[in-house]
Coordinates of C-alpha atoms in Angstrom, one line a residue:
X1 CA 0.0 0.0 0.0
X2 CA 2.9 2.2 1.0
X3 CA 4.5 1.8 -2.2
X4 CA 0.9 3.3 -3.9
X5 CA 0.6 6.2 -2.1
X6 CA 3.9 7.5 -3.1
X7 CA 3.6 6.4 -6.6
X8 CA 6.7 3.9 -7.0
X9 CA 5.6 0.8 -9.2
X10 CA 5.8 -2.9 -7.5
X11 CA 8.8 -4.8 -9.4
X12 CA 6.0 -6.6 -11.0
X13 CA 4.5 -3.4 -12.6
X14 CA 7.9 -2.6 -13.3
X15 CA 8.6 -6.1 -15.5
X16 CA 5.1 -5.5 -17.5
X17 CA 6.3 -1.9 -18.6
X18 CA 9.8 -3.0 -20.0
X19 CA 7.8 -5.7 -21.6
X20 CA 5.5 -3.4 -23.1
X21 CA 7.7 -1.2 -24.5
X22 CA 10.1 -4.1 -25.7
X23 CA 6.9 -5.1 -27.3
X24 CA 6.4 -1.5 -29.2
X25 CA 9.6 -1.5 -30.7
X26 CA 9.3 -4.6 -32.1
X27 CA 6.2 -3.5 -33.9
X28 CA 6.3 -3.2 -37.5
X29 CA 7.2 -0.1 -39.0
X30 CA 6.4 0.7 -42.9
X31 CA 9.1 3.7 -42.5
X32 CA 11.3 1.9 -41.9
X33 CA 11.9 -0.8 -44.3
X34 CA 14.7 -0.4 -46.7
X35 CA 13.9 1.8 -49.9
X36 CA 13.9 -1.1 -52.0
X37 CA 11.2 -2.3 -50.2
X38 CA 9.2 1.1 -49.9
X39 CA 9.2 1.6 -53.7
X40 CA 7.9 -2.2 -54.3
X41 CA 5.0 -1.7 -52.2
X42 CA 4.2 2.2 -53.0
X43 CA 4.6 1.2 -56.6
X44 CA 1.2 -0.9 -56.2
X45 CA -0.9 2.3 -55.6
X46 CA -1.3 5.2 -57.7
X47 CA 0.5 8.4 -57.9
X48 CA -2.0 10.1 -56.2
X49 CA -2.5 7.5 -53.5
X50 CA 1.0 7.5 -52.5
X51 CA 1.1 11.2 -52.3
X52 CA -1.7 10.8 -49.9
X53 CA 0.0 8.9 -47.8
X54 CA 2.1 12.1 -46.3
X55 CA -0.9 13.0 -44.3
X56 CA -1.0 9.6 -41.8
X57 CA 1.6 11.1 -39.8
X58 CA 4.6 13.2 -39.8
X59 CA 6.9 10.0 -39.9
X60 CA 5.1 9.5 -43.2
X61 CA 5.6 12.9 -44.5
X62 CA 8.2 12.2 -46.7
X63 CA 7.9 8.6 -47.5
X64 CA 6.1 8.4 -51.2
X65 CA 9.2 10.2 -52.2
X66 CA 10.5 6.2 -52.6
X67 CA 7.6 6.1 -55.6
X68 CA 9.1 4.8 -58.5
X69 CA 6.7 6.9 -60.8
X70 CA 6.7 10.4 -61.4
X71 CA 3.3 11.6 -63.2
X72 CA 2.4 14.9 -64.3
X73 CA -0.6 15.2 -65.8
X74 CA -4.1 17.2 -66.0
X75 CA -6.1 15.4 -64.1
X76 CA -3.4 14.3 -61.9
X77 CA -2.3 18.4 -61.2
X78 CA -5.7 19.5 -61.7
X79 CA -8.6 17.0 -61.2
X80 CA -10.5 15.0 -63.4
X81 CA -13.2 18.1 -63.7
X82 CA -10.9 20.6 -64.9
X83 CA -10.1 20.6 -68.8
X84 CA -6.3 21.5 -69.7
X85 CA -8.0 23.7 -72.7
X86 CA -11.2 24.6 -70.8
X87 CA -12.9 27.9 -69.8
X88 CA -9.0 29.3 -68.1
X89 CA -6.7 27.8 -69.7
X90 CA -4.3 30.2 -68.4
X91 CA -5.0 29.1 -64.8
X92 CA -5.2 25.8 -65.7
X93 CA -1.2 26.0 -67.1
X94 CA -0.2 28.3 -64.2
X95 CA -1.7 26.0 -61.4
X96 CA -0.3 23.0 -63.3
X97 CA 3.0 24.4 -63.2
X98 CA 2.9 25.7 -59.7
X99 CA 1.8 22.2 -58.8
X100 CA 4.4 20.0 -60.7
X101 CA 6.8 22.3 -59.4
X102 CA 6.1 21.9 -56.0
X103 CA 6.0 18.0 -56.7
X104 CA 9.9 18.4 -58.1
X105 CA 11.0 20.1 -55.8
X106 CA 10.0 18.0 -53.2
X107 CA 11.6 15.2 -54.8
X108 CA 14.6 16.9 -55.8
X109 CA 15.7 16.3 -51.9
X110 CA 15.7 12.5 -52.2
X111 CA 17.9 10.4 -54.0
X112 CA 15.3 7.8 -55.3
X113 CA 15.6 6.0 -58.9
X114 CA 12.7 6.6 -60.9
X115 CA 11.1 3.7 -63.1
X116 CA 8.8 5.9 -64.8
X117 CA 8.8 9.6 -65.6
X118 CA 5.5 11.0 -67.3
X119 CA 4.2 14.5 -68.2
X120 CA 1.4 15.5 -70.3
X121 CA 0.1 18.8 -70.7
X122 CA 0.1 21.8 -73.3
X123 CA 3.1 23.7 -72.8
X124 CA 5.3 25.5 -75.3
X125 CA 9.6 26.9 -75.6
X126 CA 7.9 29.7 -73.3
X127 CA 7.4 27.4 -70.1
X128 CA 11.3 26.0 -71.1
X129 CA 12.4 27.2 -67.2
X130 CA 9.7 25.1 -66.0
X131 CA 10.2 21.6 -68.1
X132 CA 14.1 22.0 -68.1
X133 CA 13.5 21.3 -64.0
X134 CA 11.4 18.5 -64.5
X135 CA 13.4 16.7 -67.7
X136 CA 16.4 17.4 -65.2
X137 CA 15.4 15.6 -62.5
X138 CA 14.3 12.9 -64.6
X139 CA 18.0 12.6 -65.7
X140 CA 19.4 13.1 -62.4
X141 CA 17.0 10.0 -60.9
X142 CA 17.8 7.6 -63.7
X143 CA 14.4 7.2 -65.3
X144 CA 13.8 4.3 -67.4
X145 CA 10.9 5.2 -69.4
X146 CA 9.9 9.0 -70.1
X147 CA 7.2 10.6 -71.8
X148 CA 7.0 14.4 -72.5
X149 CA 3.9 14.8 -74.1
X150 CA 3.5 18.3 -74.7
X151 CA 0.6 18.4 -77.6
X152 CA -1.4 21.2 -77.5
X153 CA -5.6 19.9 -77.3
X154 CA -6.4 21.1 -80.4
X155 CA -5.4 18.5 -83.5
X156 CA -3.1 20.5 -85.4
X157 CA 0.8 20.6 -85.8
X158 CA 1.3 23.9 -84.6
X159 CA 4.2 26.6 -84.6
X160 CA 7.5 25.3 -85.0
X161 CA 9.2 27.7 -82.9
X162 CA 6.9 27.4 -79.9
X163 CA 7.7 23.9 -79.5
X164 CA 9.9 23.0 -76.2
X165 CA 13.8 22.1 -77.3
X166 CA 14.1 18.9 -75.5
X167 CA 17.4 18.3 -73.7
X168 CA 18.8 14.6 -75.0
X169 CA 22.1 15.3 -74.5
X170 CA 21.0 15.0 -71.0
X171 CA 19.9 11.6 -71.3
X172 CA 23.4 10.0 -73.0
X173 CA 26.7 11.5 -70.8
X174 CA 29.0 9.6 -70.2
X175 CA 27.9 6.4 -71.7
X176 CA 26.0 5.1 -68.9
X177 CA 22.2 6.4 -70.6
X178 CA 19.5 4.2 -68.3
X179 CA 16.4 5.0 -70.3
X180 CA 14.7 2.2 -72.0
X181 CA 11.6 3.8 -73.6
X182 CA 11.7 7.5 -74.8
X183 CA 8.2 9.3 -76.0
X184 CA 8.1 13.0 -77.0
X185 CA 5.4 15.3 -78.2
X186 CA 5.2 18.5 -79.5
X187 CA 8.7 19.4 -78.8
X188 CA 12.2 20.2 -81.0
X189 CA 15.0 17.9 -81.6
X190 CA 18.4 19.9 -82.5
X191 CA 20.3 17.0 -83.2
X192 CA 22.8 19.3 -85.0
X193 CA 24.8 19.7 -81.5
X194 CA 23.3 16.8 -79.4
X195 CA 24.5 13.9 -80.9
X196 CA 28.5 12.6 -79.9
X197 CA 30.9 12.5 -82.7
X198 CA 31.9 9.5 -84.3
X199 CA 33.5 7.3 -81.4
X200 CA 32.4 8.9 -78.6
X201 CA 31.1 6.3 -75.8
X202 CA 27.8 8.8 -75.4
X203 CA 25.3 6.5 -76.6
X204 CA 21.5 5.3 -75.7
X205 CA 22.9 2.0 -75.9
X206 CA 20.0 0.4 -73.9
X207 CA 16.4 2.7 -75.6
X208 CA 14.3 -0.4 -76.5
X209 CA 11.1 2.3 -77.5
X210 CA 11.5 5.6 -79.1
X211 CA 7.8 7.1 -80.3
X212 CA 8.2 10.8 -82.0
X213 CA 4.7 12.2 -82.4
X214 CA 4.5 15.5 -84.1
X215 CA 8.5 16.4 -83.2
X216 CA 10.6 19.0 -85.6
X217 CA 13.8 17.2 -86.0
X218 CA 17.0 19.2 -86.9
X219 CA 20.0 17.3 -87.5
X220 CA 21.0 13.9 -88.9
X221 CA 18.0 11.1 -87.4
X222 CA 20.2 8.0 -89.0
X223 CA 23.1 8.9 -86.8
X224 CA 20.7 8.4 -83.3
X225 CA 19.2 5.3 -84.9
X226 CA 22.7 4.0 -85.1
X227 CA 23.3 4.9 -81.8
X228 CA 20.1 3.2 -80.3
X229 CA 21.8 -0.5 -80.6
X230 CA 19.2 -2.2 -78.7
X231 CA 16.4 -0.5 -80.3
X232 CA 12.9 -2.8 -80.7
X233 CA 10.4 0.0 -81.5
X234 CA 10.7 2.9 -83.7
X235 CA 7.7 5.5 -84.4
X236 CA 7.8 8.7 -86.1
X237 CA 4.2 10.5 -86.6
X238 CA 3.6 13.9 -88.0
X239 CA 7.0 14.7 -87.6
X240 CA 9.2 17.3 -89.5
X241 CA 12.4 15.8 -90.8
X242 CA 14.9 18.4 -91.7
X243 CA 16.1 15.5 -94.4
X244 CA 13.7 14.3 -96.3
X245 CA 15.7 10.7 -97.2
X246 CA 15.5 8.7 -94.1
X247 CA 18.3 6.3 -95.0
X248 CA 20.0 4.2 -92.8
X249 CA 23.5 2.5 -94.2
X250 CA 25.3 1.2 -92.0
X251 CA 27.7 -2.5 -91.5
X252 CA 25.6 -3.2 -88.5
X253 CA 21.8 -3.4 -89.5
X254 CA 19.3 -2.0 -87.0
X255 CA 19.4 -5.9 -85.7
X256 CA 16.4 -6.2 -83.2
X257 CA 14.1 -3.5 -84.5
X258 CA 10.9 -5.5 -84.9
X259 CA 8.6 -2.8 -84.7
X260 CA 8.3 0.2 -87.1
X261 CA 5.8 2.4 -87.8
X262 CA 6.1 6.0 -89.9
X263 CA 3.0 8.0 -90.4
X264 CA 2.8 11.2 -92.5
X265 CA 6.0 12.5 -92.4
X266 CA 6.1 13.6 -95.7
X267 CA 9.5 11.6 -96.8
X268 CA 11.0 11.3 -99.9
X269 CA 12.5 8.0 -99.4
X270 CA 13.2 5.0 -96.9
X271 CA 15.4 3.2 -96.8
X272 CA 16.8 0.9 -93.8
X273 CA 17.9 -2.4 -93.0
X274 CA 16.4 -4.3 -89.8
X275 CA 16.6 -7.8 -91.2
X276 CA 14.2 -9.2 -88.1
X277 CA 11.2 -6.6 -88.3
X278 CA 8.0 -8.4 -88.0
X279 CA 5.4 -5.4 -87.8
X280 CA 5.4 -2.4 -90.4
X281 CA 3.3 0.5 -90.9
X282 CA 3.9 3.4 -93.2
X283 CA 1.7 6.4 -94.6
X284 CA 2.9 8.8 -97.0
X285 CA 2.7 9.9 -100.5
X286 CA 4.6 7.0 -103.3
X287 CA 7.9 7.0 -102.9
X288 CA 10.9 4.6 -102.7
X289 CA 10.5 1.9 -100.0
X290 CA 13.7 -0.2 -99.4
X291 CA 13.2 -2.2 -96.3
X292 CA 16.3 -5.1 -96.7
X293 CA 15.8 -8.7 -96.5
X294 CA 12.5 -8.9 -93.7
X295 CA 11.8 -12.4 -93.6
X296 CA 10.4 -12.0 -90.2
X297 CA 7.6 -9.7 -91.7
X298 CA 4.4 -11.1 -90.4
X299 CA 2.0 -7.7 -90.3
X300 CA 2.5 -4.8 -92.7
X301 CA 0.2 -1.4 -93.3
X302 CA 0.6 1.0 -95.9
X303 CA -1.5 4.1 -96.8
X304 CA -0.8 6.2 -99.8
X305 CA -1.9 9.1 -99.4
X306 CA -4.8 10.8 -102.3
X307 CA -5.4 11.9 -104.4
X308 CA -3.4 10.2 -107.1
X309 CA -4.3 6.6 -108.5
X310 CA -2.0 4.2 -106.1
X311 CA -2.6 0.7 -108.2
X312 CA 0.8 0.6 -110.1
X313 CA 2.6 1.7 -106.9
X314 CA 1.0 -1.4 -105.1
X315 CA 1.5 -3.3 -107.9
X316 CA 5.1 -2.7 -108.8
X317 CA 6.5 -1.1 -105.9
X318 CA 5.3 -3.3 -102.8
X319 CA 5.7 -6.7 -104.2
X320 CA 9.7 -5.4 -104.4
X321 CA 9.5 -3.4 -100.9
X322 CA 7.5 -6.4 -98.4
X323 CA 7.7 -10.0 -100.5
X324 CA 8.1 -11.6 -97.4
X325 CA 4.8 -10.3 -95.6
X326 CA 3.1 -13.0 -94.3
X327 CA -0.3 -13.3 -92.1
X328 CA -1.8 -9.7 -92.9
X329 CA -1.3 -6.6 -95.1
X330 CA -3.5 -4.0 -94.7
X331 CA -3.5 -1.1 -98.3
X332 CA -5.2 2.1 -97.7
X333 CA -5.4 4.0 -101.5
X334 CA -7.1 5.9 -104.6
X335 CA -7.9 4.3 -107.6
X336 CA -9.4 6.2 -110.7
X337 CA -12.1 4.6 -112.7
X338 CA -11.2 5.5 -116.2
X339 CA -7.5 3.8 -115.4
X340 CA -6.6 1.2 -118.2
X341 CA -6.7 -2.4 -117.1
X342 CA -2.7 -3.0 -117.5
X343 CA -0.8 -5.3 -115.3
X344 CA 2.5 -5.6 -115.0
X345 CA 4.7 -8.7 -114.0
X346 CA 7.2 -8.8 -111.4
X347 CA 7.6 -10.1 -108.1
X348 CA 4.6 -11.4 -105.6
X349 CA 3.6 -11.6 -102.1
X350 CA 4.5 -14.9 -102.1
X351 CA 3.8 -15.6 -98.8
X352 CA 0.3 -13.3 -98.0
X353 CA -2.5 -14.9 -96.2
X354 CA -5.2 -11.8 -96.1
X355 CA -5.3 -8.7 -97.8
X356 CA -7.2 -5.7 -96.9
X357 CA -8.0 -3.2 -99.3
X358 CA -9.0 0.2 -98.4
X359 CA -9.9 1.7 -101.3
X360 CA -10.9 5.6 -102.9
X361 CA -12.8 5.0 -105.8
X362 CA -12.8 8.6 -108.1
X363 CA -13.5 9.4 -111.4
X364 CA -16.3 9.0 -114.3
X365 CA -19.0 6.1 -112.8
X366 CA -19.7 5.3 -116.1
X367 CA -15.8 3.9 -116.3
X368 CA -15.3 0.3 -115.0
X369 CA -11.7 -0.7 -115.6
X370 CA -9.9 1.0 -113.2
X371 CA -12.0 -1.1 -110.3
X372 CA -11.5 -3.7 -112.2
X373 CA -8.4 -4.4 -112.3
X374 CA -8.5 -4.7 -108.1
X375 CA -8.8 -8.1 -109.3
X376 CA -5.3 -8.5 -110.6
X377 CA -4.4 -8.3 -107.0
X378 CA -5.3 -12.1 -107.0
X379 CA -2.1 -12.9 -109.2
X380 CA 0.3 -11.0 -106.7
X381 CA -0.9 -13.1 -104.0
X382 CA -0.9 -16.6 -104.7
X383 CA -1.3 -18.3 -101.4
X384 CA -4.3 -15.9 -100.5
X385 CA -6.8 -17.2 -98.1
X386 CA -8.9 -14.2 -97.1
X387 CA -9.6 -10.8 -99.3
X388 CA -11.4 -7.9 -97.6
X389 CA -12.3 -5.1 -99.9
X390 CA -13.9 -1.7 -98.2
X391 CA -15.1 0.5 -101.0
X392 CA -16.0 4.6 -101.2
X393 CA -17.6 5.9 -104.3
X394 CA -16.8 9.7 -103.9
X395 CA -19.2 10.4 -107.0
X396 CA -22.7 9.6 -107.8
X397 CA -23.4 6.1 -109.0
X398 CA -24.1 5.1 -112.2
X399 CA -26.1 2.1 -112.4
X400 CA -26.4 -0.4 -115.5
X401 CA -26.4 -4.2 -116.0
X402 CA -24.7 -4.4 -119.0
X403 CA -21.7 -5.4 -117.8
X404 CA -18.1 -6.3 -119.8
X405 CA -18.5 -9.6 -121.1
X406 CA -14.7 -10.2 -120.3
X407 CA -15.3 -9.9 -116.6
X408 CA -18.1 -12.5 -117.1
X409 CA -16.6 -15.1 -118.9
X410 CA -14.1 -17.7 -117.3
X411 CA -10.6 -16.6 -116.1
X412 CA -8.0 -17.5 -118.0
X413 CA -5.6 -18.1 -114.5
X414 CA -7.2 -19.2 -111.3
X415 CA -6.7 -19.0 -108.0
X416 CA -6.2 -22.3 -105.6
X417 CA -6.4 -20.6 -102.2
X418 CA -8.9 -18.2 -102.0
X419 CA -11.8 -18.5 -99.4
X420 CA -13.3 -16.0 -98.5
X421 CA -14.2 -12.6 -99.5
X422 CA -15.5 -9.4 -97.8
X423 CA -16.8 -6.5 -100.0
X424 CA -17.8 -3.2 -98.3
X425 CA -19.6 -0.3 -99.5
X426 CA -21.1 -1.9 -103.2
X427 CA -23.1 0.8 -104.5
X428 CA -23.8 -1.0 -107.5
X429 CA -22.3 0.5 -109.8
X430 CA -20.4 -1.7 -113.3
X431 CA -17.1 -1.3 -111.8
X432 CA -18.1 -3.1 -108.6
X433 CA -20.3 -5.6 -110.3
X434 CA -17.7 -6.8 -112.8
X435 CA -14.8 -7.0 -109.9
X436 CA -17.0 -9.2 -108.0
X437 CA -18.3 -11.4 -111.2
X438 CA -13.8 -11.1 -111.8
X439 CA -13.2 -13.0 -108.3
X440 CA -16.0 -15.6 -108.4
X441 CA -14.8 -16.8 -111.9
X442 CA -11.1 -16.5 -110.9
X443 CA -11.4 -19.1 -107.9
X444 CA -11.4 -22.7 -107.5
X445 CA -11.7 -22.9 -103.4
X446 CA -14.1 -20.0 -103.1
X447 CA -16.6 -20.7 -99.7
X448 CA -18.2 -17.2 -99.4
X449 CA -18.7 -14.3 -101.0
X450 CA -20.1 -11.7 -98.5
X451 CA -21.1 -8.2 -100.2
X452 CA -22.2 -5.4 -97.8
X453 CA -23.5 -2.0 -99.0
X454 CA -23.0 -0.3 -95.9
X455 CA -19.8 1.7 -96.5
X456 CA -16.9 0.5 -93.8
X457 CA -13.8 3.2 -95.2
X458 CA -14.0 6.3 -92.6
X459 CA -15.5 9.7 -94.8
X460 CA -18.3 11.7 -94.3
X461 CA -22.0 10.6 -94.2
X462 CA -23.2 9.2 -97.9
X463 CA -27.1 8.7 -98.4
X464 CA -27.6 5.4 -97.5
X465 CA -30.0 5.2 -100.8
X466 CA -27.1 4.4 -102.7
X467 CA -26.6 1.4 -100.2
X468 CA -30.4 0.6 -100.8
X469 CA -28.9 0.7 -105.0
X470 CA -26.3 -1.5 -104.0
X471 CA -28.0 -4.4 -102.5
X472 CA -30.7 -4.4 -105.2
X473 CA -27.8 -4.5 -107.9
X474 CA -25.9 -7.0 -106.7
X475 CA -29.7 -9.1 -106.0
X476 CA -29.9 -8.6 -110.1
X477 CA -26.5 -8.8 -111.8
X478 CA -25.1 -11.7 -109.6
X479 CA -27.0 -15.1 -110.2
X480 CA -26.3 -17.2 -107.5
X481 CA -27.5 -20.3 -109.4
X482 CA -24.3 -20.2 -111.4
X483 CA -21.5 -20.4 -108.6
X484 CA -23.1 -23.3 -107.0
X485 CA -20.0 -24.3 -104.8
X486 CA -20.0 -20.5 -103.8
X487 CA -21.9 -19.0 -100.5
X488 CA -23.2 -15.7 -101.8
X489 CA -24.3 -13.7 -98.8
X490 CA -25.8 -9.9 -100.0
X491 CA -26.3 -8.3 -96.4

């Protein structure tokens, strides 16, 4: 009792409280697992969620500094309500720069290795102070993948001299580059005086990715694709190439590129070798395609751009460019109607499985040859299993069925392999009518014919009384009776 009043613990109270408090400190701490560990388990939650987690307690203040990510975005800076090129877009850009900078300069304390480095938002060569920070400390923290994606809302290239120069020097001192995956928008690329000379060790010897979407490139692009040894994926789209030729020559071949895809970049030529590519896609107007030796080639897409007629092109040029394409090719172009039905020999895709045909069809309706000869596509193709053939008439049908009597009678050369066949937007008119009597009386193996007025190519609204046209034409010029091995399906 003695020892109660006077406020001294029994030895037995004593024990318990060291016990307690041995108990306490063995209790598991999140702050205090090794960095390593932090950034494998913040790495699970979003960027916003780990930010949140400074607000537990001030022994959590400053741990989603360990998050492997850095993402600067919009929604991220600004909410999911605001919009980047809303009602204030000035406040929207001054609060998201306010905001990302805070964010950097928070991190700029720590010492962490980021993963992932992402922003996305409409700046411009203006806001340069700003991004130089942020692509800074992406350099600085080792970041693996990084995306600057700095297109403005609005769907249009833009002013040249607004765009942000972007720093890639930065990225490849000293030999010892860590990023893996590089993606840049709306930004300049002087590679007059970033590149190394000629047997200097600064390199991106490990970039696996590199996506340019509408970038202005200054400088010599073959000599960073020769750099880029262990480069898998290359896209270019909408970009501005100070050299029209993109050419790469070189003794070692762009070996593991499998991956390349070159949209509207208004070349003159291209040329490179990557003996192992296995996807392609290319849009541009005709001009020389050189691609090497692809035996790998499994998918290819190429769009030639209108208005001109691009048959001889696919004809000629292709077969030379991708003989090796195998499962799919995919041929977005303009044909005019009045064109004379002239093939020309050469080489095949001797290895094609299923053609797509995304065709323009301009020109007279009264003219049938120059749809026509769509069929001589057969004879390029001569282990073809599957043709799909999405049609636009830009003009005003012209319907008769009084068709060629060349087109109706028996081919002289048929095709073994041919299944099936898909026909989008049949109008009806005499072009379309002979092309499909063309392929039922050029096949041996054909299962189905399927013929769909509805129009599948991606223009503007037609009247669908022309599709209306179509089905009743191809119900009266195609008698089913004849093709009796044949599944004629009008939809």
């Amino acid at each position: 009792m003695r020892a109660v009043v006077h406020g001294k613990a029994t030895k037995s109270e004593g024990c318990a409280r060291i016990n307690l408090k041995k108990r306490r400190s063995q209790t598991f701490r999140l702050h205090r697992l090794p960095p390593d560990v932090l950034r494998v388990i913040l790495s699970q939650l979003s960027f916003k969620e780990a930010a949140r987690t400074s607000i537990v307690s001030r022994k959590w203040k400053r741990l989603w500094r360990c998050y492997p990510k850095l993402v600067l975005t919009g929604d991220m800076m600004l909410g999911s309500s605001s919009n980047a090129a809303g009602d204030h877009p000035t406040w929207n850009k001054t609060t998201f720069i306010r905001r990302a900078n805070s964010v950097v300069r928070q991190l700029s304390s720590s010492s962490a290795t980021l993963n992932k480095f992402i922003v996305k938002f409409p700046l411009l060569q203006s806001d340069a102070d700003h991004i130089d920070r942020w692509v800074s400390l992406s350099a600085a923290s080792r970041a693996r993948r990084i995306v600057l994606d700095l297109c403005p809302e609005l769907e249009k290239f833009g002013d040249k001299d607004q765009m942000y120069s972007f720093p890639l020097h930065l990225f490849s001192v000293g030999g010892n580059s860590c990023v893996k995956s590089l993606c840049l928008g709306f930004v300049s690329l002087n590679l007059l005086h970033q590149l190394s000379p000629a047997g200097n060790t600064n390199r991106l010897t490990i970039l696996k990715k590199l996506t340019l979407h509408k970038v202005s490139i200054a400088g010599d692009l073959q000599s960073l694709l020769l750099e880029c040894d262990a480069l898998e994926w290359l896209s270019l789209t909408f970009c501005s190439l100070q050299h029209r030729d993109l050419v790469v020559q070189h003794q070692q071949p762009l070996q593991r590129l499998r991956h390349l895809r070159v949209l509207h970049c208004r070349l003159q030529k291209l040329e490179l070798q990557a003996p192992n590519l296995t996807e392609f896609e290319f849009a541009n107007h005709q001009v020389p395609l050189v691609l090497g030796d692809c035996v790998n080639l499994s998918m290819a897409s190429v769009g030639l751009l209108l208005p001109s007629d691009g048959f001889d092109y696919a004809c000629t040029k292709l077969p030379v460019a991708l003989p090796h394409v195998c499962d799919r090719l995919t041929l977005s172009m303009a044909i005019r109607t009045e064109a004379p039905l002239l093939m020309k020999g050469g080489s095949v895709f001797a290895n094609l499985r299923h053609l797509i045909l995304n065709v323009d069809i301009d020109g007279c309706p009264k003219a049938s040859t120059g749809v026509l000869r769509l069929a001589c596509l057969l004879e390029l193709a001569p282990v073809l299993e599957e043709l799909e053939l999405h049609m636009y008439c830009a003009n005003t049908p012209f319907y008769t069925s009084d068709l060629d009597a060349a087109a109706t009678s028996p081919a002289a050369r048929l095709h073994e392999r041919l299944r099936t066949v898909y026909m989008t937007g049949f109008y009806g008119i005499r072009g379309q009518l002979e092309l499909a009597h063309r392929i039922l009386r050029s096949t041996v193996a054909l299962d189905r014919l399927i013929i769909d007025p509805t129009r599948k190519v991606d223009h503007n609204f037609r009247n669908q009384a022309y599709a209306g046209m179509g089905r009743t034409m191809a119900t009266l010029c195609i008698n089913k009776a004849q093709f009796p091995g044949t599944v004629i399906t009008i939809l």
